[in-house]
Amino acid sequence: VPFAGWTLPLHYGQGHLQSHLHTRRHCSLFDVSHMLQTLVYGRDRVRFMESLVVGDIAELKPGQGTLTLLTNEKGGITDDLIVTNTSDHLYVVSNAACADKDLAILRDRAAQLQATGSDVRVEVSDNALLALQGPSMARVLQAGLSDDLAKLSFMNSITTTVFGVPGCRVTRCGYTGEDGVEISVPAARAVELAEHLLGVPDVWLAGLAARDSLRLEAGLCLYGNDIDETVTPAEAGLMWTLGKRRRVAMDFPGAAVIMAQVKEKPRRRRVGLTSVGPAIRPHMAILGPEGRPVGRPCSPPPYPHIPGTVTSGCPSPCLGKNIAMGYVEAAHSRTGTKLTVEVRKKQHPAVITKMPFVPTQYYMAK
């Protein structure tokens, strides 16, 4: 299917349900090379990055990464991305759908700082990116590493040789909620590495369909559906991405808007929903007990007349019921609140539910 200018597989023959469950029980390999990988060099690279994102990049230890947000002057989320501190540069992974605008923002800001004498430069990596996700990931990958994976915690990264392929950056993270890694590998040897991994019977290829249902079970946002430039970190439940020092300094784009929302409490919030019966899908209306919409328009709005909609939704393969995300007025956002979702012009009961829907299994080294 078309995706952000790429043609990507929905699944590889086993089917969506089998692929999803295999990832939860064993492990799967996802080709995520469509994502943008950039490298930021120069002695002013941290100051440069902190002028664009909300995270505390200066506090990252060597090899440590963080999920952070690019914000605009209105407090909206331009993209969510992972920034990792390496010995001599920052390694940044951005969403494919935002690649062009992100790169333009990075390059424009770099040019502004260079014009005032700052030392910073942005390079685009042509590496491929492979994600190995699932409970048997560590056993599979350890066989091809001289480094000890048991010492690599969630959101930490090393450069190493993987199954004979040198110069790979292995980051313990992923988009499924399982223990996993993302491997940035020289493009010319990506197929070789993928074939090594797929030589293990435990490893299946997985496509976009499983990637989407896995991330939704894990309560993770999809940019363009659950977050976008009309949504702030406070509304999206992503204030944990703001470093304490950054909150005090208020030196990131949109800081005044975002921190005012924190003080006054946002009027709408991202919530999880569960239901039984017909599947909940994006763009369906979220209604209160009186049948009144309690959500927000999805962006871009396919049905502008609907004031509130589901942003992500699917049947959960692990739970046997429907799961979804959406934005509702703060008064209706408490866990356990009973609402309805309009499916094919009929109202079906739904309940506000804590996320993640399925417990995450991120690995923390002892």
Coordinates of N, CA and C in Angstrom, one line a residue, residues 97-329:
A97 N 6.3 10.1 7.3 CA 5.3 11.1 6.8 C 5.7 12.5 7.1
C98 N 6.6 12.7 8.0 CA 7.1 14.1 8.4 C 8.5 14.4 7.9
A99 N 9.1 13.5 7.1 CA 10.5 13.6 6.7 C 10.8 14.9 6.0
D100 N 10.0 15.3 5.0 CA 10.3 16.5 4.3 C 10.3 17.7 5.2
K101 N 9.2 17.9 6.0 CA 9.1 19.1 6.8 C 10.1 19.1 7.9
D102 N 10.4 17.9 8.5 CA 11.4 17.8 9.6 C 12.7 18.2 9.1
L103 N 13.1 17.7 7.9 CA 14.4 18.0 7.4 C 14.5 19.5 7.1
A104 N 13.5 20.1 6.5 CA 13.5 21.5 6.3 C 13.6 22.3 7.6
I105 N 12.9 21.9 8.6 CA 13.1 22.6 9.9 C 14.5 22.5 10.4
L106 N 15.1 21.3 10.4 CA 16.4 21.1 10.9 C 17.4 21.9 10.1
R107 N 17.3 21.9 8.8 CA 18.3 22.6 8.0 C 18.1 24.1 8.1
D108 N 16.9 24.6 8.2 CA 16.7 26.0 8.3 C 17.2 26.5 9.7
R109 N 17.0 25.8 10.7 CA 17.5 26.2 12.0 C 19.0 26.1 12.1
A110 N 19.6 25.1 11.5 CA 21.0 25.0 11.4 C 21.6 26.2 10.7
A111 N 21.0 26.6 9.6 CA 21.5 27.7 8.8 C 21.4 29.0 9.6
Q112 N 20.3 29.2 10.4 CA 20.2 30.3 11.3 C 21.3 30.4 12.3
L113 N 21.6 29.3 12.9 CA 22.7 29.3 13.9 C 24.0 29.4 13.3
Q114 N 24.3 28.8 12.2 CA 25.6 28.9 11.5 C 25.8 30.4 11.2
A115 N 24.8 31.1 10.8 CA 24.9 32.6 10.4 C 25.3 33.4 11.6
T116 N 25.1 32.9 12.8 CA 25.6 33.6 14.0 C 26.8 33.0 14.6
G117 N 27.5 32.2 13.9 CA 28.8 31.6 14.3 C 28.7 30.3 15.1
S118 N 27.6 29.7 15.1 CA 27.4 28.4 15.8 C 28.0 27.3 15.0
D119 N 28.5 26.2 15.7 CA 29.1 25.1 15.0 C 28.0 23.9 15.1
V120 N 27.3 23.8 14.0 CA 26.3 22.7 13.9 C 26.1 22.4 12.4
R121 N 26.0 21.1 12.1 CA 25.6 20.7 10.7 C 24.7 19.4 10.8
V122 N 23.9 19.3 9.8 CA 22.9 18.2 9.7 C 23.2 17.4 8.5
E123 N 23.3 16.1 8.7 CA 23.5 15.1 7.6 C 22.4 14.1 7.6
V124 N 22.0 13.6 6.4 CA 21.0 12.6 6.3 C 21.7 11.3 6.1
S125 N 21.4 10.3 6.9 CA 22.0 8.9 6.8 C 21.2 8.2 5.7
D126 N 22.0 7.4 5.0 CA 21.3 6.6 3.9 C 21.3 5.1 4.4
N127 N 21.5 4.9 5.7 CA 21.3 3.5 6.3 C 19.9 3.0 6.1
A128 N 19.8 1.7 6.1 CA 18.5 1.1 6.2 C 18.2 0.9 7.7
L129 N 16.9 0.6 8.1 CA 16.6 0.5 9.5 C 15.7 -0.7 9.6
L130 N 16.1 -1.7 10.4 CA 15.4 -2.9 10.7 C 15.0 -3.0 12.1
A131 N 13.8 -3.3 12.4 CA 13.3 -3.5 13.8 C 13.0 -4.9 14.1
L132 N 13.6 -5.5 15.1 CA 13.4 -6.8 15.6 C 12.7 -6.8 16.9
Q133 N 11.5 -7.3 17.0 CA 10.6 -7.0 18.1 C 10.0 -8.3 18.6
G134 N 10.0 -8.5 20.0 CA 9.3 -9.6 20.5 C 10.1 -10.3 21.6
P135 N 9.5 -11.1 22.4 CA 10.2 -11.7 23.6 C 11.4 -12.5 23.3
S136 N 11.5 -13.1 22.1 CA 12.7 -13.9 21.8 C 13.8 -13.1 21.1
M137 N 13.6 -11.8 20.9 CA 14.5 -10.9 20.2 C 15.9 -11.1 20.8
A138 N 16.1 -11.0 22.1 CA 17.4 -11.0 22.7 C 18.2 -12.3 22.4
R139 N 17.5 -13.4 22.5 CA 18.1 -14.7 22.2 C 18.6 -14.8 20.7
V140 N 17.7 -14.3 19.8 CA 18.0 -14.3 18.4 C 19.2 -13.4 18.1
L141 N 19.2 -12.2 18.6 CA 20.2 -11.2 18.2 C 21.5 -11.5 18.9
Q142 N 21.5 -12.0 20.2 CA 22.7 -12.3 20.9 C 23.6 -13.2 20.2
A143 N 23.0 -14.1 19.4 CA 23.9 -15.1 18.7 C 24.7 -14.4 17.6
G144 N 24.4 -13.2 17.2 CA 25.2 -12.5 16.2 C 25.9 -11.3 16.8
L145 N 26.0 -11.2 18.1 CA 26.7 -10.1 18.7 C 27.9 -10.5 19.6
S146 N 28.9 -9.8 19.7 CA 30.0 -10.0 20.7 C 29.6 -9.2 22.0
D147 N 28.8 -8.1 21.8 CA 28.4 -7.3 23.0 C 27.3 -8.1 23.7
D148 N 27.2 -7.8 25.0 CA 26.2 -8.4 25.9 C 24.9 -7.6 25.9
L149 N 23.9 -8.2 25.3 CA 22.6 -7.5 25.2 C 22.0 -7.2 26.6
A150 N 22.4 -8.1 27.6 CA 21.8 -8.0 28.9 C 22.2 -6.6 29.6
K151 N 23.3 -6.0 29.0 CA 23.7 -4.7 29.6 C 23.1 -3.5 28.9
L152 N 22.3 -3.8 27.8 CA 21.7 -2.7 27.0 C 20.3 -2.5 27.4
S153 N 20.0 -1.4 28.1 CA 18.7 -1.1 28.6 C 17.8 -0.4 27.5
F154 N 16.5 -0.4 27.8 CA 15.6 0.3 26.9 C 16.0 1.7 26.7
M155 N 15.9 2.2 25.5 CA 16.3 3.5 25.0 C 17.8 3.8 25.1
N156 N 18.6 2.7 25.1 CA 20.0 2.9 25.0 C 20.6 2.3 23.7
S157 N 21.8 2.7 23.3 CA 22.2 2.4 21.9 C 23.7 2.1 21.9
I158 N 24.1 1.2 21.1 CA 25.6 0.9 20.9 C 25.8 0.8 19.3
T159 N 27.1 1.0 19.0 CA 27.5 0.7 17.6 C 28.3 -0.6 17.7
T160 N 28.0 -1.5 16.8 CA 28.6 -2.9 16.9 C 28.5 -3.6 15.6
T161 N 29.0 -4.8 15.6 CA 28.9 -5.7 14.4 C 27.8 -6.7 14.7
V162 N 26.9 -6.8 13.7 CA 25.7 -7.7 13.9 C 25.8 -8.8 12.8
F163 N 25.9 -10.0 13.2 CA 26.0 -11.1 12.3 C 27.0 -10.8 11.1
G164 N 28.2 -10.3 11.5 CA 29.3 -10.0 10.6 C 29.2 -8.7 9.8
V165 N 28.1 -7.9 10.1 CA 28.0 -6.6 9.4 C 28.4 -5.5 10.3
P166 N 29.6 -4.9 10.0 CA 30.1 -3.9 11.0 C 29.3 -2.6 10.8
G167 N 29.5 -1.7 11.8 CA 29.0 -0.3 11.7 C 27.5 -0.2 11.9
C168 N 26.9 -1.2 12.6 CA 25.4 -1.1 12.9 C 25.2 -0.4 14.2
R169 N 24.2 0.5 14.2 CA 23.7 1.1 15.5 C 22.5 0.3 16.0
V170 N 22.7 -0.3 17.1 CA 21.6 -1.1 17.7 C 21.0 -0.3 18.9
T171 N 19.7 0.0 18.8 CA 19.0 0.8 19.8 C 17.9 -0.1 20.4
R172 N 17.9 -0.2 21.7 CA 16.9 -1.0 22.4 C 15.6 -0.2 22.5
C173 N 14.7 -0.3 21.5 CA 13.5 0.4 21.5 C 12.6 -0.2 20.4
G174 N 11.5 0.4 20.2 CA 10.6 -0.1 19.2 C 9.2 0.4 19.3
Y175 N 8.3 -0.1 18.5 CA 6.9 0.5 18.3 C 5.9 -0.5 18.6
T176 N 6.2 -1.6 19.3 CA 5.3 -2.7 19.5 C 4.9 -2.9 21.0
G177 N 5.7 -2.3 21.9 CA 5.5 -2.5 23.3 C 6.3 -3.7 23.9
E178 N 6.9 -4.5 23.0 CA 7.7 -5.6 23.3 C 9.2 -5.2 23.5
D179 N 9.9 -6.1 24.1 CA 11.4 -5.9 24.1 C 11.8 -6.0 22.7
G180 N 12.6 -5.0 22.2 CA 13.0 -5.0 20.8 C 14.2 -4.1 20.6
V181 N 14.7 -4.2 19.4 CA 15.7 -3.3 18.9 C 15.4 -2.7 17.6
E182 N 16.0 -1.6 17.3 CA 16.0 -1.0 15.9 C 17.5 -1.0 15.5
I183 N 17.8 -1.5 14.3 CA 19.2 -1.7 13.9 C 19.4 -0.8 12.6
S184 N 20.2 0.2 12.8 CA 20.5 1.1 11.6 C 21.7 0.4 11.0
V185 N 21.6 0.0 9.8 CA 22.5 -0.9 9.1 C 22.9 -0.3 7.7
P186 N 24.2 -0.3 7.3 CA 24.5 0.2 6.0 C 23.7 -0.4 4.9
A187 N 23.1 0.4 4.1 CA 22.0 -0.1 3.2 C 22.5 -1.2 2.3
A188 N 23.8 -1.2 1.9 CA 24.3 -2.2 1.0 C 24.3 -3.6 1.6
R189 N 24.2 -3.7 3.0 CA 24.2 -5.0 3.6 C 22.9 -5.3 4.4
A190 N 21.9 -4.5 4.2 CA 20.6 -4.7 4.9 C 20.0 -6.0 4.6
V191 N 20.0 -6.4 3.3 CA 19.4 -7.7 2.9 C 20.1 -8.8 3.5
E192 N 21.4 -8.7 3.5 CA 22.3 -9.8 4.1 C 21.9 -10.0 5.6
L193 N 21.8 -8.8 6.3 CA 21.5 -8.9 7.7 C 20.0 -9.5 7.9
A194 N 19.1 -9.0 7.1 CA 17.7 -9.5 7.2 C 17.7 -11.0 7.0
E195 N 18.4 -11.5 6.0 CA 18.4 -12.9 5.8 C 19.0 -13.7 6.9
H196 N 20.0 -13.2 7.6 CA 20.6 -13.9 8.7 C 19.5 -14.0 9.8
L197 N 18.8 -12.9 10.1 CA 17.8 -12.9 11.1 C 16.6 -13.9 10.7
L198 N 16.2 -13.8 9.5 CA 15.1 -14.7 9.0 C 15.5 -16.1 8.9
G199 N 16.7 -16.4 9.0 CA 17.2 -17.8 9.0 C 16.8 -18.5 10.3
V200 N 16.4 -17.8 11.4 CA 16.0 -18.3 12.6 C 14.5 -18.6 12.6
P201 N 14.0 -19.8 12.8 CA 12.6 -20.1 12.6 C 11.7 -19.2 13.5
D202 N 12.2 -18.7 14.6 CA 11.4 -17.8 15.5 C 11.0 -16.5 14.8
V203 N 11.8 -16.1 13.8 CA 11.6 -14.8 13.2 C 10.8 -14.8 12.0
W204 N 9.7 -14.0 12.0 CA 8.8 -13.8 10.8 C 9.0 -12.4 10.4
L205 N 8.8 -12.1 9.1 CA 8.6 -10.8 8.6 C 7.2 -10.3 9.0
A206 N 7.1 -9.0 9.3 CA 5.8 -8.4 9.7 C 5.7 -7.1 8.9
G207 N 4.4 -6.8 8.6 CA 4.1 -5.5 7.8 C 3.4 -4.5 8.6
L208 N 2.8 -3.6 7.8 CA 2.2 -2.4 8.4 C 1.0 -2.7 9.3
A209 N 0.2 -3.8 8.9 CA -1.0 -4.1 9.6 C -0.7 -4.5 11.0
A210 N 0.3 -5.4 11.2 CA 0.7 -5.8 12.6 C 1.3 -4.6 13.3
R211 N 2.1 -3.9 12.6 CA 2.8 -2.7 13.3 C 1.8 -1.8 13.9
D212 N 0.7 -1.6 13.2 CA -0.4 -0.6 13.6 C -1.1 -1.2 14.8
S213 N -1.6 -2.4 14.8 CA -2.3 -3.0 15.9 C -1.5 -3.2 17.1
L214 N -0.2 -3.6 16.9 CA 0.7 -3.7 18.0 C 0.9 -2.4 18.8
R215 N 1.2 -1.4 18.0 CA 1.4 -0.1 18.7 C 0.2 0.5 19.3
L216 N -1.0 0.1 18.8 CA -2.2 0.6 19.5 C -2.4 -0.1 20.8
E217 N -2.2 -1.5 20.8 CA -2.3 -2.2 22.0 C -1.3 -1.6 23.1
A218 N -0.2 -1.1 22.6 CA 0.8 -0.5 23.5 C 0.5 0.9 23.9
G219 N -0.6 1.5 23.4 CA -0.9 2.8 23.7 C -0.1 3.9 23.1
L220 N 0.6 3.6 22.0 CA 1.5 4.5 21.3 C 0.8 5.3 20.2
C221 N 1.2 6.5 20.1 CA 0.6 7.4 19.1 C 1.1 7.2 17.7
L222 N 0.2 7.3 16.7 CA 0.6 7.4 15.3 C 0.5 8.8 14.8
Y223 N 1.6 9.4 14.4 CA 1.6 10.8 13.9 C 0.7 10.9 12.7
G224 N -0.1 12.0 12.8 CA -1.1 12.2 11.7 C -2.5 11.7 12.1
N225 N -2.5 10.7 13.0 CA -3.8 10.2 13.5 C -4.1 10.7 14.9
D226 N -3.2 10.4 15.8 CA -3.4 10.6 17.2 C -2.7 11.9 17.7
I227 N -1.7 12.4 17.0 CA -1.1 13.6 17.3 C -0.8 14.3 16.0
D228 N -0.8 15.7 16.0 CA -0.5 16.5 14.8 C -0.3 17.9 15.3
E229 N -0.2 18.8 14.4 CA 0.1 20.2 14.7 C -1.0 21.0 15.4
T230 N -2.2 20.3 15.5 CA -3.3 21.0 16.2 C -3.4 20.5 17.6
V231 N -2.6 19.6 18.0 CA -2.6 19.0 19.4 C -1.4 19.3 20.1
T232 N -1.5 19.6 21.4 CA -0.4 20.0 22.3 C 0.0 18.8 23.1
P233 N 1.3 18.8 23.6 CA 1.7 17.7 24.5 C 0.8 17.5 25.7
A234 N 0.3 18.6 26.2 CA -0.6 18.5 27.4 C -1.9 17.7 27.0
E235 N -2.5 18.0 25.9 CA -3.7 17.4 25.5 C -3.5 15.9 25.1
A236 N -2.3 15.6 24.6 CA -2.0 14.3 24.1 C -1.5 13.4 25.2
G237 N -1.3 13.9 26.4 CA -0.8 13.1 27.5 C 0.7 12.8 27.4
L238 N 1.4 13.7 26.8 CA 2.8 13.5 26.5 C 3.7 14.5 27.2
M239 N 3.2 15.0 28.4 CA 4.0 15.9 29.1 C 5.2 15.3 29.7
W240 N 5.2 14.0 29.8 CA 6.4 13.3 30.4 C 7.6 13.5 29.5
T241 N 7.4 13.9 28.2 CA 8.6 14.1 27.3 C 9.3 15.4 27.6
L242 N 8.7 16.3 28.4 CA 9.3 17.6 28.7 C 10.2 17.5 29.9
G243 N 11.5 17.8 29.7 CA 12.4 17.7 30.8 C 12.1 18.8 31.8
K244 N 12.4 18.5 33.1 CA 12.1 19.5 34.2 C 12.8 20.8 33.9
R245 N 14.1 20.7 33.5 CA 14.8 22.0 33.2 C 14.2 22.8 32.1
R246 N 13.7 22.1 31.1 CA 13.1 22.7 30.0 C 11.7 23.4 30.4
R247 N 11.0 22.8 31.3 CA 9.8 23.4 31.8 C 10.0 24.8 32.4
V248 N 11.1 24.8 33.2 CA 11.5 26.0 33.9 C 12.0 27.1 33.0
A249 N 12.9 26.6 32.1 CA 13.5 27.6 31.1 C 12.5 28.1 30.1
M250 N 11.5 27.3 29.7 CA 10.5 27.6 28.7 C 11.1 28.2 27.5
D251 N 12.1 27.4 27.0 CA 12.9 27.9 25.8 C 12.7 27.0 24.6
F252 N 11.6 26.4 24.5 CA 11.3 25.6 23.3 C 10.1 26.2 22.6
P253 N 9.9 25.9 21.3 CA 8.7 26.5 20.6 C 7.4 26.1 21.2
G254 N 6.5 27.2 21.4 CA 5.2 27.0 22.0 C 5.2 26.8 23.5
A255 N 6.3 27.1 24.2 CA 6.4 26.9 25.6 C 5.3 27.6 26.4
A256 N 5.0 28.8 26.0 CA 4.0 29.6 26.8 C 2.6 29.0 26.7
V257 N 2.3 28.5 25.5 CA 1.0 27.9 25.3 C 0.9 26.6 26.1
I258 N 1.9 25.8 26.0 CA 1.9 24.4 26.6 C 1.9 24.5 28.1
M259 N 2.8 25.4 28.7 CA 2.8 25.5 30.1 C 1.6 26.2 30.7
A260 N 0.9 27.0 30.0 CA -0.3 27.6 30.4 C -1.4 26.5 30.5
Q261 N -1.4 25.6 29.5 CA -2.3 24.5 29.6 C -2.1 23.6 30.8
V262 N -0.8 23.4 31.1 CA -0.5 22.6 32.3 C -1.1 23.2 33.5
K263 N -0.9 24.5 33.6 CA -1.4 25.2 34.8 C -2.9 25.2 34.9
E264 N -3.6 25.5 33.8 CA -5.0 25.6 33.7 C -5.7 24.3 33.5
K265 N -5.0 23.3 33.1 CA -5.5 22.0 32.7 C -6.1 22.0 31.3
P266 N -5.7 21.1 30.4 CA -6.2 21.2 29.1 C -7.7 20.8 29.0
R267 N -8.4 21.4 28.0 CA -9.9 21.2 27.9 C -10.2 19.8 27.3
R268 N -9.3 19.2 26.6 CA -9.5 17.9 26.0 C -8.3 17.0 26.3
R269 N -8.5 15.8 26.3 CA -7.4 14.8 26.6 C -7.5 13.6 25.6
R270 N -6.3 13.1 25.3 CA -6.3 11.8 24.6 C -6.6 10.7 25.6
V271 N -7.5 9.8 25.2 CA -7.9 8.7 26.1 C -7.9 7.4 25.3
G272 N -7.9 6.3 26.0 CA -8.1 4.9 25.5 C -9.6 4.5 25.6
L273 N -10.1 3.8 24.7 CA -11.5 3.3 24.7 C -11.5 1.8 24.4
T274 N -12.3 1.1 25.1 CA -12.6 -0.3 24.8 C -14.1 -0.6 24.6
S275 N -14.4 -1.6 23.7 CA -15.8 -1.9 23.5 C -15.9 -3.3 23.0
V276 N -17.1 -3.8 23.0 CA -17.4 -5.1 22.3 C -18.4 -4.8 21.2
G277 N -18.5 -5.8 20.2 CA -19.4 -5.6 19.1 C -18.6 -5.1 17.9
P278 N -19.2 -4.3 17.0 CA -18.6 -3.8 15.8 C -17.3 -3.1 16.1
A279 N -16.3 -3.3 15.2 CA -15.0 -2.6 15.4 C -15.1 -1.1 15.4
I280 N -14.3 -0.5 16.3 CA -14.2 1.0 16.3 C -13.0 1.3 15.3
R281 N -13.3 2.2 14.4 CA -12.3 2.6 13.5 C -12.1 4.2 13.5
P282 N -11.0 4.6 12.9 CA -10.8 6.1 12.9 C -11.9 6.8 12.2
H283 N -12.2 8.0 12.7 CA -13.2 9.0 12.2 C -14.6 8.7 12.7
M284 N -14.8 7.7 13.5 CA -16.1 7.4 14.1 C -16.3 8.4 15.3
A285 N -17.6 8.8 15.5 CA -17.9 9.9 16.5 C -17.9 9.3 17.9
I286 N -17.3 10.0 18.8 CA -17.4 9.6 20.2 C -18.5 10.5 20.9
L287 N -19.4 9.8 21.5 CA -20.6 10.5 22.1 C -20.7 10.3 23.6
G288 N -21.3 11.3 24.3 CA -21.5 11.2 25.7 C -22.9 10.5 26.0
P289 N -23.2 10.4 27.2 CA -24.5 9.7 27.6 C -25.7 10.3 27.0
E290 N -25.7 11.6 26.7 CA -26.9 12.2 26.1 C -26.8 12.2 24.5
G291 N -25.8 11.5 24.0 CA -25.7 11.4 22.5 C -25.0 12.6 22.0
R292 N -24.4 13.5 22.8 CA -23.7 14.7 22.4 C -22.2 14.4 22.1
P293 N -21.6 14.8 21.0 CA -20.2 14.6 20.8 C -19.3 15.1 21.9
V294 N -18.4 14.4 22.4 CA -17.5 14.8 23.4 C -16.0 14.8 23.0
G295 N -15.8 14.7 21.7 CA -14.4 14.5 21.3 C -13.9 15.8 20.6
R296 N -13.0 15.5 19.6 CA -12.4 16.6 18.8 C -12.4 16.2 17.4
P297 N -12.4 17.2 16.5 CA -12.3 16.8 15.0 C -10.9 16.1 14.8
C298 N -10.9 15.1 14.0 CA -9.7 14.4 13.7 C -9.0 15.3 12.6
S299 N -7.7 15.2 12.5 CA -7.0 16.1 11.5 C -6.2 15.2 10.6
P300 N -6.3 15.3 9.3 CA -7.3 16.2 8.6 C -8.7 15.7 8.7
P301 N -9.7 16.6 8.8 CA -11.0 16.2 9.1 C -11.8 15.7 7.9
P302 N -12.0 14.4 7.8 CA -12.7 13.8 6.6 C -14.2 14.2 6.7
Y303 N -14.7 14.4 7.9 CA -16.1 14.8 8.1 C -16.2 16.0 9.0
P304 N -16.0 17.2 8.4 CA -15.9 18.4 9.3 C -17.1 18.7 10.2
H305 N -18.2 18.1 9.8 CA -19.4 18.4 10.7 C -19.4 17.6 11.9
I306 N -18.6 16.6 12.1 CA -18.5 15.8 13.3 C -17.6 16.4 14.3
P307 N -18.0 16.9 15.4 CA -17.2 17.6 16.4 C -16.2 16.7 17.1
G308 N -16.4 15.4 17.2 CA -15.5 14.5 17.9 C -15.3 13.2 17.3
T309 N -14.1 12.7 17.1 CA -13.9 11.4 16.4 C -12.9 10.5 17.1
V310 N -12.9 9.2 16.8 CA -11.9 8.3 17.1 C -10.7 8.6 16.2
T311 N -9.4 8.6 16.8 CA -8.2 8.8 16.0 C -7.5 7.5 15.5
S312 N -7.6 6.5 16.3 CA -7.1 5.2 16.0 C -8.0 4.1 16.6
G313 N -8.2 3.0 15.9 CA -9.0 1.9 16.5 C -8.9 0.7 15.7
C314 N -9.0 -0.5 16.4 CA -9.0 -1.8 15.7 C -9.4 -2.9 16.7
P315 N -9.8 -4.0 16.3 CA -10.0 -5.1 17.2 C -8.7 -5.6 17.7
S316 N -8.5 -5.8 19.1 CA -7.3 -6.2 19.6 C -7.1 -7.7 19.5
P317 N -6.1 -8.2 18.8 CA -5.9 -9.6 18.7 C -5.6 -10.3 20.0
C318 N -5.0 -9.6 21.0 CA -4.6 -10.1 22.3 C -5.8 -10.1 23.3
L319 N -6.6 -9.1 23.2 CA -7.7 -9.0 24.2 C -9.0 -9.5 23.8
G320 N -9.2 -9.7 22.5 CA -10.5 -10.1 22.0 C -11.6 -9.1 22.1
K321 N -11.3 -7.8 22.1 CA -12.3 -6.8 22.1 C -11.7 -5.6 21.4
N322 N -12.5 -4.6 21.1 CA -12.1 -3.4 20.4 C -11.3 -2.5 21.3
I323 N -10.3 -1.9 20.7 CA -9.5 -0.8 21.4 C -9.4 0.4 20.5
A324 N -9.3 1.6 21.1 CA -9.3 2.8 20.3 C -8.6 3.9 21.1
M325 N -8.2 5.0 20.4 CA -7.8 6.2 21.0 C -8.7 7.3 20.4
G326 N -8.9 8.4 21.2 CA -9.5 9.6 20.7 C -9.4 10.7 21.7
Y327 N -9.9 11.9 21.4 CA -9.8 13.0 22.3 C -11.2 13.3 22.8
V328 N -11.3 13.5 24.1 CA -12.6 13.9 24.7 C -12.5 15.1 25.6
E329 N -13.5 15.7 25.8 CA -13.5 16.8 26.8 C -13.0 16.3 28.1

